[in-house]
Coordinates of C-alpha atoms in Angstrom, one line a residue:
X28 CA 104.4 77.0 -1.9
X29 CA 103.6 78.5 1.7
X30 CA 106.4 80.2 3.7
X31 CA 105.7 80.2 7.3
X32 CA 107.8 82.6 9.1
X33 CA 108.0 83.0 12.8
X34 CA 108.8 85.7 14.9
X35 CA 112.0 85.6 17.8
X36 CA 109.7 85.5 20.3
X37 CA 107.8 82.5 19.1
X38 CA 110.7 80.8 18.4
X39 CA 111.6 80.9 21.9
X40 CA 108.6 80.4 23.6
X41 CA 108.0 77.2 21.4
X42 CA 111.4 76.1 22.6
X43 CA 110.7 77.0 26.7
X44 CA 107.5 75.3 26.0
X45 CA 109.3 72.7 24.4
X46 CA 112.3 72.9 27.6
X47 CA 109.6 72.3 30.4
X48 CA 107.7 70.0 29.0
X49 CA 110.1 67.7 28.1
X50 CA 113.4 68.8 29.6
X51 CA 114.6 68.5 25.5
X52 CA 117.4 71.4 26.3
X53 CA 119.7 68.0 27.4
X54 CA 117.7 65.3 26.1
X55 CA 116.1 64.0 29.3
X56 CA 113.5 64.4 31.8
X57 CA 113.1 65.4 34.9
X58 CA 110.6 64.2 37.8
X59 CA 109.9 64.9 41.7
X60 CA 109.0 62.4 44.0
X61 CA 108.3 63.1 47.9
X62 CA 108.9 60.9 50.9
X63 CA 107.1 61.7 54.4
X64 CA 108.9 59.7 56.6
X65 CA 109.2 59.6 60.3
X66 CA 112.1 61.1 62.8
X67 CA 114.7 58.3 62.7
X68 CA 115.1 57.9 59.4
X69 CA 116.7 61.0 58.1
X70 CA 120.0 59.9 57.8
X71 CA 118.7 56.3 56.1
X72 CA 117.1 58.2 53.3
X73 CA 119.5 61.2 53.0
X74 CA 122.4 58.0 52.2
X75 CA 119.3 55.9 50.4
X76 CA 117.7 59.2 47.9
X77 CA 121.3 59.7 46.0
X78 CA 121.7 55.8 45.9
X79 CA 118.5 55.5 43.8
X80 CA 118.5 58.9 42.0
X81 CA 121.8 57.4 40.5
X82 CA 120.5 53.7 39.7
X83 CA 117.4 55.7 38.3
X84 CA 119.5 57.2 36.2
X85 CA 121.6 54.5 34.7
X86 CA 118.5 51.9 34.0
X87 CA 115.9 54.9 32.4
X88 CA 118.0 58.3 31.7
X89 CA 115.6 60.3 33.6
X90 CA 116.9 62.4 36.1
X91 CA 114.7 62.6 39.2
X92 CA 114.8 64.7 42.2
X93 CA 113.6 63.2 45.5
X94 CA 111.9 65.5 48.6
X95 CA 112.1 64.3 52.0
X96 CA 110.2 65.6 55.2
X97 CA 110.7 63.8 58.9
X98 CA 108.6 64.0 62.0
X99 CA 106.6 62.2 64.9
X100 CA 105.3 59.4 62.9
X101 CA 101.3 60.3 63.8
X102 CA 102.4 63.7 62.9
X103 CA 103.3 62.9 59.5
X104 CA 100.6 60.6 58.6
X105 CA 98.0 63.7 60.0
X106 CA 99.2 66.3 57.4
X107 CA 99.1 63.2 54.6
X108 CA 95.6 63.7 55.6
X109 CA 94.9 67.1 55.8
X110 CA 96.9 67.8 52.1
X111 CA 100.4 67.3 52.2
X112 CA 100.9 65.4 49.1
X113 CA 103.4 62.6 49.4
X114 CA 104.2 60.1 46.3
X115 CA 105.2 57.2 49.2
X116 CA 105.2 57.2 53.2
X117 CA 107.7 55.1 55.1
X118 CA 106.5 55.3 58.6
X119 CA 107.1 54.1 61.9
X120 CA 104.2 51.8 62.5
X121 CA 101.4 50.1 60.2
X122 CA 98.6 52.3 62.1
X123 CA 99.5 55.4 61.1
X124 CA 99.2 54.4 57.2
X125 CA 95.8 52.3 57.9
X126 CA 95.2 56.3 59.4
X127 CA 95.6 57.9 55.7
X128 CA 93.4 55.6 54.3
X129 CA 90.7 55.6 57.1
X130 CA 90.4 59.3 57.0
X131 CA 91.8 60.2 53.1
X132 CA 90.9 57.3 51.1
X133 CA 94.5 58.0 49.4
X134 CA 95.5 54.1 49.3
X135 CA 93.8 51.0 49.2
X136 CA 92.9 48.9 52.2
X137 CA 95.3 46.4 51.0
X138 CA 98.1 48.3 50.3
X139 CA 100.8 45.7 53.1
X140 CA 100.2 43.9 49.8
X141 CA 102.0 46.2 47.5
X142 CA 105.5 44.9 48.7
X143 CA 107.3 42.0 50.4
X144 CA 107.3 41.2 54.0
X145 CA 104.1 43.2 54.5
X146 CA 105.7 46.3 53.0
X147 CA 108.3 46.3 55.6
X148 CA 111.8 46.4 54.0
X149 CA 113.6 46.8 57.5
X150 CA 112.7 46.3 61.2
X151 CA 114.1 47.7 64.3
X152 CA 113.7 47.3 68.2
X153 CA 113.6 49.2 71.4
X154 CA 116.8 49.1 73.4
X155 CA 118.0 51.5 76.3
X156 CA 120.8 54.0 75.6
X157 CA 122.5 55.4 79.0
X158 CA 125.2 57.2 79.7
X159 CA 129.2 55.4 80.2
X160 CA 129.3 53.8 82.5
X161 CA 125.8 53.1 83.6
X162 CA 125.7 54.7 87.2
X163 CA 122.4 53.7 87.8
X164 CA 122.5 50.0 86.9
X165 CA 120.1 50.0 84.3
X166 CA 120.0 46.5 83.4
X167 CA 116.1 45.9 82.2
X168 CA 112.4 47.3 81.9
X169 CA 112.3 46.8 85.7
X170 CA 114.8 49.3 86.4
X171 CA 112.6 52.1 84.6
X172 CA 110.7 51.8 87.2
X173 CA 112.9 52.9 90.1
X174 CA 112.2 55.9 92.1
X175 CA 115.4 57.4 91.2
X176 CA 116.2 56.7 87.7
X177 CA 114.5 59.8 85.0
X178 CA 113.6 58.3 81.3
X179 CA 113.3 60.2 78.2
X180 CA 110.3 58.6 75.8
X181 CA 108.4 60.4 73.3
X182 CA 104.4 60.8 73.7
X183 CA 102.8 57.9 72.0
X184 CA 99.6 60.0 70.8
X185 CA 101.9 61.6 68.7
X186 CA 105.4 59.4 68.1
X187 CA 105.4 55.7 66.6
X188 CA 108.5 55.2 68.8
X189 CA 107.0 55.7 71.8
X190 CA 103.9 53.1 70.9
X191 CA 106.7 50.8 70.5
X192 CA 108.6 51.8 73.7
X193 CA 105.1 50.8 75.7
X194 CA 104.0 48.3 74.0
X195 CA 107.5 46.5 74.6
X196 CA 106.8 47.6 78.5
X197 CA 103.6 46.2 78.5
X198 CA 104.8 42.6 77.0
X199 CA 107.6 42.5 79.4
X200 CA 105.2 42.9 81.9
X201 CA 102.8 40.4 80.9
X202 CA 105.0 37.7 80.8
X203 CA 107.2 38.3 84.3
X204 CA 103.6 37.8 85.5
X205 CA 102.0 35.5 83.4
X206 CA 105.7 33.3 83.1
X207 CA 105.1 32.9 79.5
X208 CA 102.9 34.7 76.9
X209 CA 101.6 31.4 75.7
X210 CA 98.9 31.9 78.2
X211 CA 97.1 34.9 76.3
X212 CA 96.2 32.1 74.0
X213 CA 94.8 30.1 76.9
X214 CA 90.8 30.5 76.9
X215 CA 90.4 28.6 80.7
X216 CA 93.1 31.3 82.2
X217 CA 91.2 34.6 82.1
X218 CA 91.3 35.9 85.6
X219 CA 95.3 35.5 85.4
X220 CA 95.0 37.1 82.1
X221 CA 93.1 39.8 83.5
X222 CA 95.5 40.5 87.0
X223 CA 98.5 40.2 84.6
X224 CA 96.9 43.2 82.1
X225 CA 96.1 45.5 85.5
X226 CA 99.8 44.7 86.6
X227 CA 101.1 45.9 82.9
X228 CA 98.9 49.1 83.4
X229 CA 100.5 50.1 86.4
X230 CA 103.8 48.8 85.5
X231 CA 103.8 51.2 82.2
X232 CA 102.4 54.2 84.4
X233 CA 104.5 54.2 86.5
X234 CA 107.9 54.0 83.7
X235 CA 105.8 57.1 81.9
X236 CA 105.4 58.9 85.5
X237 CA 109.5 58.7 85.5
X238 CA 109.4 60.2 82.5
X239 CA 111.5 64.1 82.6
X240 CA 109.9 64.9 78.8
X241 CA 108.1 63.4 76.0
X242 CA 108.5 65.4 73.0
X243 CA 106.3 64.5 69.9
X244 CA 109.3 62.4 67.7
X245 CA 111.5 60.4 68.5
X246 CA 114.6 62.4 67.2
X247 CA 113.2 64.9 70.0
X248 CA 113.2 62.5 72.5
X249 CA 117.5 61.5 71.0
X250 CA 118.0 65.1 71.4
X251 CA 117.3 65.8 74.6
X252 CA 119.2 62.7 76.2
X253 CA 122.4 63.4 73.8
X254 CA 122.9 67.0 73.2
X255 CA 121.1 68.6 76.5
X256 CA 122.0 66.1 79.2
X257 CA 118.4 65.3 80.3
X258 CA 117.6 62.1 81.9
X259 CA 119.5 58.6 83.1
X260 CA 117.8 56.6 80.2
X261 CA 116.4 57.2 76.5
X262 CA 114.3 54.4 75.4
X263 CA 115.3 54.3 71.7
X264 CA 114.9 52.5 68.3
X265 CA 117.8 50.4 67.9
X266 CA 118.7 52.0 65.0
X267 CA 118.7 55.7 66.3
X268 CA 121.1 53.9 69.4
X269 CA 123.2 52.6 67.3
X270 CA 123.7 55.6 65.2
X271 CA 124.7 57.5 68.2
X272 CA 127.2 55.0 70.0
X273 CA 128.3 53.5 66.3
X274 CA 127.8 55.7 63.5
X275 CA 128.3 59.3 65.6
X276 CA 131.4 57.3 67.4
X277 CA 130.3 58.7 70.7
X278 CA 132.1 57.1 73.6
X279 CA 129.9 59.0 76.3
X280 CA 127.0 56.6 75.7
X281 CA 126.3 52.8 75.7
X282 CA 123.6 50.7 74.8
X283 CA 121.9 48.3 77.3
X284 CA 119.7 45.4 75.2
X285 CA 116.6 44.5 77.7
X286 CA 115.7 40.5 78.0
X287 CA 112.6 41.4 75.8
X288 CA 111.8 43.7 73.2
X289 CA 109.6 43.8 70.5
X290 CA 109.7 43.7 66.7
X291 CA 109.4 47.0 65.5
X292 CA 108.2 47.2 62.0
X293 CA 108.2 50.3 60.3
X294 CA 106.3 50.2 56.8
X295 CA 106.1 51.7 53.8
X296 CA 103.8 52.5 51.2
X297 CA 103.0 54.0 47.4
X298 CA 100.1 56.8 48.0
X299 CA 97.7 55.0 45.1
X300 CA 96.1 58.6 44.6
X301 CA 98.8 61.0 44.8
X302 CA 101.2 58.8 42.3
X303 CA 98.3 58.8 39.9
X304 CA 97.1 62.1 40.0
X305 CA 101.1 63.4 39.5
X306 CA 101.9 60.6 36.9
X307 CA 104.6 59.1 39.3
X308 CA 103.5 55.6 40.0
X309 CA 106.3 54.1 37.9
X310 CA 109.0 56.1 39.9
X311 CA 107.4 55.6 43.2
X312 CA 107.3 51.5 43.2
X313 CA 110.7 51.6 41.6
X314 CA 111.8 54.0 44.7
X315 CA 110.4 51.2 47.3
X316 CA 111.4 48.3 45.5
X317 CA 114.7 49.0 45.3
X318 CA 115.1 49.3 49.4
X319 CA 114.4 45.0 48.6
X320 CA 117.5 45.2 46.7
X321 CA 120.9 44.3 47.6
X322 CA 122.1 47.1 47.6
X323 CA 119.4 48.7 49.1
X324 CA 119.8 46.1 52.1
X325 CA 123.3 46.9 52.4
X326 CA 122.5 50.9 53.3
X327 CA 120.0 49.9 55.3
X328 CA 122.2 47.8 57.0
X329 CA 124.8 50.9 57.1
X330 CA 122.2 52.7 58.8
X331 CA 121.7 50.8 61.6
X332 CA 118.2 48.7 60.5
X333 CA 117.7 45.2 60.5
X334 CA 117.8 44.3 56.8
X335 CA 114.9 41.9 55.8
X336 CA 117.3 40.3 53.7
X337 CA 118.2 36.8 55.7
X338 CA 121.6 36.7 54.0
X339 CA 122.9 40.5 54.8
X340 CA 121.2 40.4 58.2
X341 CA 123.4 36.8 58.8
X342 CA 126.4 38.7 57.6
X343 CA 126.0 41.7 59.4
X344 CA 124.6 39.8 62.7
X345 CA 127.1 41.1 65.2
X346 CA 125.5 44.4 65.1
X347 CA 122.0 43.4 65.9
X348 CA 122.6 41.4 69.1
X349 CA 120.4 38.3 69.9
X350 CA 117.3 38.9 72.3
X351 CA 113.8 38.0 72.6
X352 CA 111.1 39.9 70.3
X353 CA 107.5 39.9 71.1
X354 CA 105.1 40.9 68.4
X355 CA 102.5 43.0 68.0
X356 CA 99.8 40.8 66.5
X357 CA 100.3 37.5 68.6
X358 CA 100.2 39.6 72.0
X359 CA 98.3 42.5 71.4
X360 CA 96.0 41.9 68.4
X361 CA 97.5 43.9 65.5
X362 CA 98.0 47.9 65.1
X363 CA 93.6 48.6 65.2
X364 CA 92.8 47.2 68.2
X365 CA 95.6 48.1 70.1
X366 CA 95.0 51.8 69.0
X367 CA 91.5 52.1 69.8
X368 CA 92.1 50.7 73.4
X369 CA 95.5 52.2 74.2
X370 CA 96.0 55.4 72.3
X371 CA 92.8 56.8 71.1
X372 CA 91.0 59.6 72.8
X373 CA 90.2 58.4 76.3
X374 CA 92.3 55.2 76.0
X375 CA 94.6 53.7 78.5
X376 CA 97.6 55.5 77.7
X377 CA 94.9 58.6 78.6
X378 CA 93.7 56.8 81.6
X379 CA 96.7 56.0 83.0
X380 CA 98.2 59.8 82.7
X381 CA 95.3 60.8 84.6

């Protein structure tokens, strides 16, 4: 008979080995998964991580730890490129994921596939936060014009906010000269098309001329219209609006909801190569998935998003008033084109800030 004996020290590295490895010191494991997300939702995910750490908890035993990290939404999906590893990316607009897998190859080309509603668990919408009592009448997009009323936007070549904050300019504009948007789809109307997209360009240069400050996010943007006093008007997400006047219970502020808006949809996404390179696929679809749930639904709903949910957005319906919502792909041709001709180097948005 053989008689192994082993030294102290082995014995304790084979059970640090055996610690690490498998987290055996309490019978569990233990997993990161990280979340680059844009500037709004901070406060969605920071209610949202501990929600599905918990429900992770009870339906596996594995104890997970989730990492978050906000900014400008372009921002975000830039340093997804250049190496910062993220497991999934909830950003603010579909272009900025096409971006990562354009220039990284890190997901596939169909990822709005990977979950319902083309990977869009909540929308939003641009509305107008002012100050109480509204001394400057601002009423709709026309009033953002006005020589003497100062707006706070963020700069759409680096905030998905403010790409929504023009866009929703630009479809307001089209229609008040067009009369109705139907017409884009009329093929005999072309030289009214055309005045009404020169009228849009000026109309959206000039609301950016008014502009005091566009920082790169759209928390930035929040910031200096709340806490330092700038400007008469912040065009805002709905969501980051309603967290001030609702959620923050600030009485200094009010919300003004424009006749048109647009449908803001901010996606989200597993990172195909990052999940399988880090053995976190499993944890990373069960993370997004369970935003679909009710319960998920129900915190976004708590934090100010429109649910996709039919039945909780019906019940919570008196916080997301009733307005007219262009969108992006009927009116401007999806997230590609309009970035190559409004936002990429040398654009419109460039032309127009000449």
């Amino acid at each position: 008979m053989h008689v192994f004996r082993l030294s102290v020290l082995t014995i304790l590295a084979l059970c640090m080995g055996c610690f690490f490895l498998t987290g055996c010191g309490d019978g569990s494991q233990h997993r990161e998964l990280s979340n680059v997300s844009y500037d709004p939702t901070r406060e969605l995910y920071e209610a949202y991580n501990p929600l599905f750490v918990q429900h992770w908890k009870e339906t596996t035993g594995e104890d997970v730890e989730i990492i978050q990290a906000h900014g400008g939404s372009g921002d975000q999906a830039k340093k997804v490129i250049n190496g910062l590893e993220a497991d999934v990316v909830t950003l603010a607009l579909a272009y900025d994921i096409d971006a990562i897998v354009d220039q990284a190859q890190l997901l596939k080309e169909d990822w709005q596939e990977q979950f319902a509603n083309n990977n869009c668990p909540y929308t939003s919408t641009i509305v107008f936060l002012v100050r109480k009592g509204n001394s400057k009448n601002i009423k709709d997009w026309d009033d953002l014009v006005r020589e003497d009323v100062k707006i706070i936007t963020p700069n759409p070549k680096t905030s998905g906010g403010a790409r929504w904050n023009y866009l929703a300019a630009w479809g307001y504009e089209l229609k008040k000269t067009l009369g109705s948007l139907e017409v884009l789809k009329d093929s005999t109307k072309t030289a009214e098309i055309e005045a009404a997209q020169k009228a849009a360009f000026a109309f959206v240069q000039k609301m950016h001329k008014n502009a005091l400050d566009m920082p790169s996010g759209a928390r930035g943007a929040t910031n200096l219209f709340v806490r330092n006093g700038e400007g008469d008007v912040l065009l805002a997400w709905e969501n980051e609006a309603l967290l001030t006047v609702v959620g923050q219970k600030n009485t200094e502020f009010e919300i003004v909801v424009p006749s048109l808006s647009i449908v803001a949809e901010p996606p989200v996404a597993l990172v195909d190569k990052v999940v399988d390179k880090r053995g976190t696929r499993d944890l990373a679809e069960a993370y997004l998935n369970y935003l679909y749930s009710k319960e998920g639904q129900e915190l976004v709903t708590q934090n100010f998003y429109r649910p996709s949910d039919p039945e909780i957005l019906a019940a919570h319906a008196e916080m997301f008033p009733a307005l007219e919502l262009i969108r992006i792909d009927d009116v401007f041709g999806g997230w590609k084109k309009v970035q190559k001709e409004h936002f990429a180097e040398g654009g419109v948005f460039d032309q127009m800030m000449k």
